[in-house]
Structure formats: C-alpha cells, structure tokens
Amino acid sequence: MSRISHHQLRTDLRTLLSGTCCYHTASVFDPMSARIASDLGFEVGILGGSVASLQVLAAPDFALISLSEFVEQATRIGRVAQLPVIADADHGYGNALNVMRCVVELERAGVAALTLEDTLLPAQFGRKSTDLIGVDEGVGKLRAALEARVDSELAIIARTHAGVLAVEQVIERTSAYQQAGADAICLVGVRDFDHLEQIAAHLRVPLMLVSYGNPALRDDARLASLGVRIVVDGHAAYFAAIKATYDCLRQQRQLACGNDLSASELAHKYTQPEDYFVWAREFMDVQE
C-alpha cells in the first residue's frame, strides 16, 4: 500500500472543510483503529483527549495526561494513518508558549488538525470545571498556535463550550477566534438547530460540532447548510473495545455471566473517578 504524506492528509482535510458536505469522525485511538477507519471509508478521524487519558492512564478526563504522553499516542497513529486525523489538544497543555510547543510536537506527529479549547484547564482551586479563560487569552493562544505551525495546511481549530455561555457571549468568543485566524470553530454543548443557527449566522469559517449523538441535531443536510463540516458523535469504538476486552477475559476465566456491565459502566468502574472527585474536593475545593 502506498503511503499518503502528512502534508497530503492535511490538504485532504482542508478540502473537506472548504466543501459543502458534513462528515462524521471515526474515533481512532491506536494504529489498528486508524487503519480500520480508513479501510471502512471514513473521511476523517479524531484522537480524543478523553480516550487518550483512558488508554494511557486508565484515568478519567481530568486533564491528567501530559503533552508528551498524548504526542506519543498521536505519533503511533500518524505512522500509519491513511486518513486525516484531528487531535483533541485540550487547552494546549498550558499557556500560549505551551501551546506553541504543543503545535510543534503534534505537527511532527502527523496530525492533520488540532483543536484548542478555551476551558480553564486543568481545574483551578475553587473554580467550576466548566469555567472558561478570557477571550483575550484565548485569542493569544490561537495566535501563538498559528505562529508555531510550519506546514500551513495544518488546521488550527478553536473550540469553545456553547452550552455554558449566553448565546451573545458565544458569538463574541467565536467571532474573536475567527478574526484571530482560526481555520475552523469547534462548538460543544449546542442544544438544537435554533441555538446553532444563532451562532453560525455570525461566522464565515467552517464549523466542527461535538454533538455526542444529540438527537436534536441529527440532520446532516441541515448541518451542512449551516456550515458544519465535521461532526464528532463520541468515542463508541473505544468503549466497545473496553467491553470486548472485559467480556473476553471474563470468559477466559470462566466467570459467571451475571452482573453484565455496559461499556460506560466498565469505564467508570476501572477509571475510579470517585477517588479523583474526593481528592479534588479535599485538596482543590473544586465546585461542581
């Protein structure tokens, strides 16, 4: 099989972003899943930060994974990927200077794009887990990311949480990120089409939507008409892998089939999030 260069994969993603169709991502988390996604005809994949945390640390998505650990996983995927892969780069692993390092490392790993979010990560003492950084800081991070990239085809996607702000504030943020040069805007927490339409009306760049399968947003033609080019439905493939591993090992041990746990229940059980919540309340006074 002939290999496709990282530059060409980035160009392919740019073509998707500049087109008129809406595509759903394949959740890819290792070289095998990347090859499967490509073979099945997926146009784009995504390496989720939450999935990387599960796979590398068996930990919940509390911004515990380091940049180097995330880059290692992205590099393994980049060696074999035959489809463009978007990396969920969380907050860029720090301030604007850390963002520059993040972009350099993920570009070398071979990703086609990365998302940078404006969530206040990691969680700060006495702050809510959904708090966002200021718009000016978000713009500074984006400008730093654009400065750091070498391959101009690498897409820098600004991500914000539309579900925790008034729509006017979402419009202010996304317009500022567009003005700063973001190649696309990623929206989390969009409730329905009316909510999406209000935001999209003020934007010219392509949109990426993290919908988690929201039934109120299941209309690809309508999404495409509003500028949505990429939809992330979640990471069911990795959770299915957890479930398959559990069932196979349980069968190997010839254990009774009672107490059959779902994939999400298994992930919850083995990441032990209750411990992290206790520690966060005790040491950080985290407010939910």
PDB file of N, CA, C and O in Angstrom, residues 40-66:
ATOM      1  N   LEU A  40     -12.605   1.299   6.095  1.00  0.00           N
ATOM      2  CA  LEU A  40     -14.072   1.351   6.058  1.00  0.00           C
ATOM      3  C   LEU A  40     -14.597   2.593   5.355  1.00  0.00           C
ATOM      4  O   LEU A  40     -15.810   2.756   5.204  1.00  0.00           O
ATOM      5  N   GLY A  41     -13.694   3.456   4.936  1.00  0.00           N
ATOM      6  CA  GLY A  41     -14.106   4.597   4.128  1.00  0.00           C
ATOM      7  C   GLY A  41     -14.373   5.881   4.880  1.00  0.00           C
ATOM      8  O   GLY A  41     -14.921   6.839   4.301  1.00  0.00           O
ATOM      9  N   PHE A  42     -13.992   5.948   6.155  1.00  0.00           N
ATOM     10  CA  PHE A  42     -14.154   7.207   6.879  1.00  0.00           C
ATOM     11  C   PHE A  42     -13.260   8.280   6.264  1.00  0.00           C
ATOM     12  O   PHE A  42     -12.120   8.018   5.883  1.00  0.00           O
ATOM     13  N   GLU A  43     -13.805   9.485   6.183  1.00  0.00           N
ATOM     14  CA  GLU A  43     -13.059  10.591   5.587  1.00  0.00           C
ATOM     15  C   GLU A  43     -12.132  11.277   6.578  1.00  0.00           C
ATOM     16  O   GLU A  43     -11.154  11.926   6.183  1.00  0.00           O
ATOM     17  N   VAL A  44     -12.433  11.164   7.882  1.00  0.00           N
ATOM     18  CA  VAL A  44     -11.645  11.873   8.892  1.00  0.00           C
ATOM     19  C   VAL A  44     -11.752  11.124  10.212  1.00  0.00           C
ATOM     20  O   VAL A  44     -12.779  10.508  10.516  1.00  0.00           O
ATOM     21  N   GLY A  45     -10.673  11.152  10.981  1.00  0.00           N
ATOM     22  CA  GLY A  45     -10.661  10.537  12.302  1.00  0.00           C
ATOM     23  C   GLY A  45     -10.359  11.569  13.366  1.00  0.00           C
ATOM     24  O   GLY A  45      -9.920  12.688  13.070  1.00  0.00           O
ATOM     25  N   ILE A  46     -10.583  11.188  14.613  1.00  0.00           N
ATOM     26  CA  ILE A  46     -10.249  12.073  15.729  1.00  0.00           C
ATOM     27  C   ILE A  46      -9.638  11.255  16.854  1.00  0.00           C
ATOM     28  O   ILE A  46     -10.107  10.167  17.189  1.00  0.00           O
ATOM     29  N   LEU A  47      -8.559  11.801  17.423  1.00  0.00           N
ATOM     30  CA  LEU A  47      -7.946  11.255  18.628  1.00  0.00           C
ATOM     31  C   LEU A  47      -8.418  12.117  19.787  1.00  0.00           C
ATOM     32  O   LEU A  47      -7.981  13.263  19.940  1.00  0.00           O
ATOM     33  N   GLY A  48      -9.336  11.599  20.590  1.00  0.00           N
ATOM     34  CA  GLY A  48      -9.902  12.360  21.687  1.00  0.00           C
ATOM     35  C   GLY A  48      -8.978  12.402  22.893  1.00  0.00           C
ATOM     36  O   GLY A  48      -8.321  11.414  23.216  1.00  0.00           O
ATOM     37  N   GLY A  49      -8.947  13.551  23.561  1.00  0.00           N
ATOM     38  CA  GLY A  49      -8.153  13.653  24.773  1.00  0.00           C
ATOM     39  C   GLY A  49      -8.655  12.732  25.853  1.00  0.00           C
ATOM     40  O   GLY A  49      -7.863  12.129  26.601  1.00  0.00           O
ATOM     41  N   SER A  50      -9.974  12.574  25.942  1.00  0.00           N
ATOM     42  CA  SER A  50     -10.548  11.682  26.949  1.00  0.00           C
ATOM     43  C   SER A  50     -10.172  10.236  26.665  1.00  0.00           C
ATOM     44  O   SER A  50      -9.879   9.463  27.593  1.00  0.00           O
ATOM     45  N   VAL A  51     -10.155   9.862  25.400  1.00  0.00           N
ATOM     46  CA  VAL A  51      -9.793   8.495  25.026  1.00  0.00           C
ATOM     47  C   VAL A  51      -8.315   8.247  25.310  1.00  0.00           C
ATOM     48  O   VAL A  51      -7.939   7.185  25.825  1.00  0.00           O
ATOM     49  N   ALA A  52      -7.471   9.214  24.991  1.00  0.00           N
ATOM     50  CA  ALA A  52      -6.048   9.064  25.279  1.00  0.00           C
ATOM     51  C   ALA A  52      -5.807   8.910  26.777  1.00  0.00           C
ATOM     52  O   ALA A  52      -4.974   8.114  27.214  1.00  0.00           O
ATOM     53  N   SER A  53      -6.560   9.652  27.580  1.00  0.00           N
ATOM     54  CA  SER A  53      -6.437   9.539  29.033  1.00  0.00           C
ATOM     55  C   SER A  53      -6.836   8.150  29.505  1.00  0.00           C
ATOM     56  O   SER A  53      -6.183   7.550  30.369  1.00  0.00           O
ATOM     57  N   LEU A  54      -7.909   7.615  28.929  1.00  0.00           N
ATOM     58  CA  LEU A  54      -8.339   6.259  29.271  1.00  0.00           C
ATOM     59  C   LEU A  54      -7.286   5.233  28.883  1.00  0.00           C
ATOM     60  O   LEU A  54      -6.952   4.333  29.659  1.00  0.00           O
ATOM     61  N   GLN A  55      -6.768   5.359  27.674  1.00  0.00           N
ATOM     62  CA  GLN A  55      -5.870   4.335  27.168  1.00  0.00           C
ATOM     63  C   GLN A  55      -4.487   4.405  27.809  1.00  0.00           C
ATOM     64  O   GLN A  55      -3.881   3.374  28.105  1.00  0.00           O
ATOM     65  N   VAL A  56      -3.990   5.608  28.042  1.00  0.00           N
ATOM     66  CA  VAL A  56      -2.633   5.761  28.570  1.00  0.00           C
ATOM     67  C   VAL A  56      -2.590   5.658  30.091  1.00  0.00           C
ATOM     68  O   VAL A  56      -1.670   5.074  30.662  1.00  0.00           O
ATOM     69  N   LEU A  57      -3.606   6.228  30.762  1.00  0.00           N
ATOM     70  CA  LEU A  57      -3.577   6.324  32.219  1.00  0.00           C
ATOM     71  C   LEU A  57      -4.670   5.519  32.924  1.00  0.00           C
ATOM     72  O   LEU A  57      -4.622   5.391  34.145  1.00  0.00           O
ATOM     73  N   ALA A  58      -5.657   5.018  32.162  1.00  0.00           N
ATOM     74  CA  ALA A  58      -6.854   4.434  32.779  1.00  0.00           C
ATOM     75  C   ALA A  58      -7.444   5.417  33.775  1.00  0.00           C
ATOM     76  O   ALA A  58      -7.897   5.043  34.858  1.00  0.00           O
ATOM     77  N   ALA A  59      -7.443   6.694  33.377  1.00  0.00           N
ATOM     78  CA  ALA A  59      -7.916   7.766  34.247  1.00  0.00           C
ATOM     79  C   ALA A  59      -9.028   8.527  33.549  1.00  0.00           C
ATOM     80  O   ALA A  59      -9.079   8.595  32.318  1.00  0.00           O
ATOM     81  N   PRO A  60      -9.937   9.131  34.332  1.00  0.00           N
ATOM     82  CA  PRO A  60     -10.999   9.943  33.730  1.00  0.00           C
ATOM     83  C   PRO A  60     -10.430  11.203  33.086  1.00  0.00           C
ATOM     84  O   PRO A  60      -9.245  11.534  33.255  1.00  0.00           O
ATOM     85  N   ASP A  61     -11.279  11.914  32.365  1.00  0.00           N
ATOM     86  CA  ASP A  61     -10.846  13.067  31.566  1.00  0.00           C
ATOM     87  C   ASP A  61     -10.734  14.313  32.440  1.00  0.00           C
ATOM     88  O   ASP A  61     -11.530  15.238  32.341  1.00  0.00           O
ATOM     89  N   PHE A  62      -9.694  14.338  33.290  1.00  0.00           N
ATOM     90  CA  PHE A  62      -9.464  15.464  34.197  1.00  0.00           C
ATOM     91  C   PHE A  62      -8.181  16.213  33.855  1.00  0.00           C
ATOM     92  O   PHE A  62      -7.547  16.805  34.724  1.00  0.00           O
ATOM     93  N   ALA A  63      -7.781  16.180  32.586  1.00  0.00           N
ATOM     94  CA  ALA A  63      -6.565  16.882  32.129  1.00  0.00           C
ATOM     95  C   ALA A  63      -5.331  16.395  32.884  1.00  0.00           C
ATOM     96  O   ALA A  63      -4.462  17.184  33.263  1.00  0.00           O
ATOM     97  N   LEU A  64      -5.241  15.081  33.078  1.00  0.00           N
ATOM     98  CA  LEU A  64      -4.108  14.496  33.790  1.00  0.00           C
ATOM     99  C   LEU A  64      -3.007  14.032  32.843  1.00  0.00           C
ATOM    100  O   LEU A  64      -1.847  13.937  33.243  1.00  0.00           O
ATOM    101  N   ILE A  65      -3.352  13.749  31.610  1.00  0.00           N
ATOM    102  CA  ILE A  65      -2.364  13.270  30.646  1.00  0.00           C
ATOM    103  C   ILE A  65      -1.426  14.421  30.273  1.00  0.00           C
ATOM    104  O   ILE A  65      -1.840  15.583  30.179  1.00  0.00           O
ATOM    105  N   SER A  66      -0.166  14.102  30.082  1.00  0.00           N
ATOM    106  CA  SER A  66       0.821  15.121  29.715  1.00  0.00           C
ATOM    107  C   SER A  66       0.911  15.262  28.197  1.00  0.00           C
ATOM    108  O   SER A  66       0.473  14.378  27.446  1.00  0.00           O
TER     109      SER A  66
END
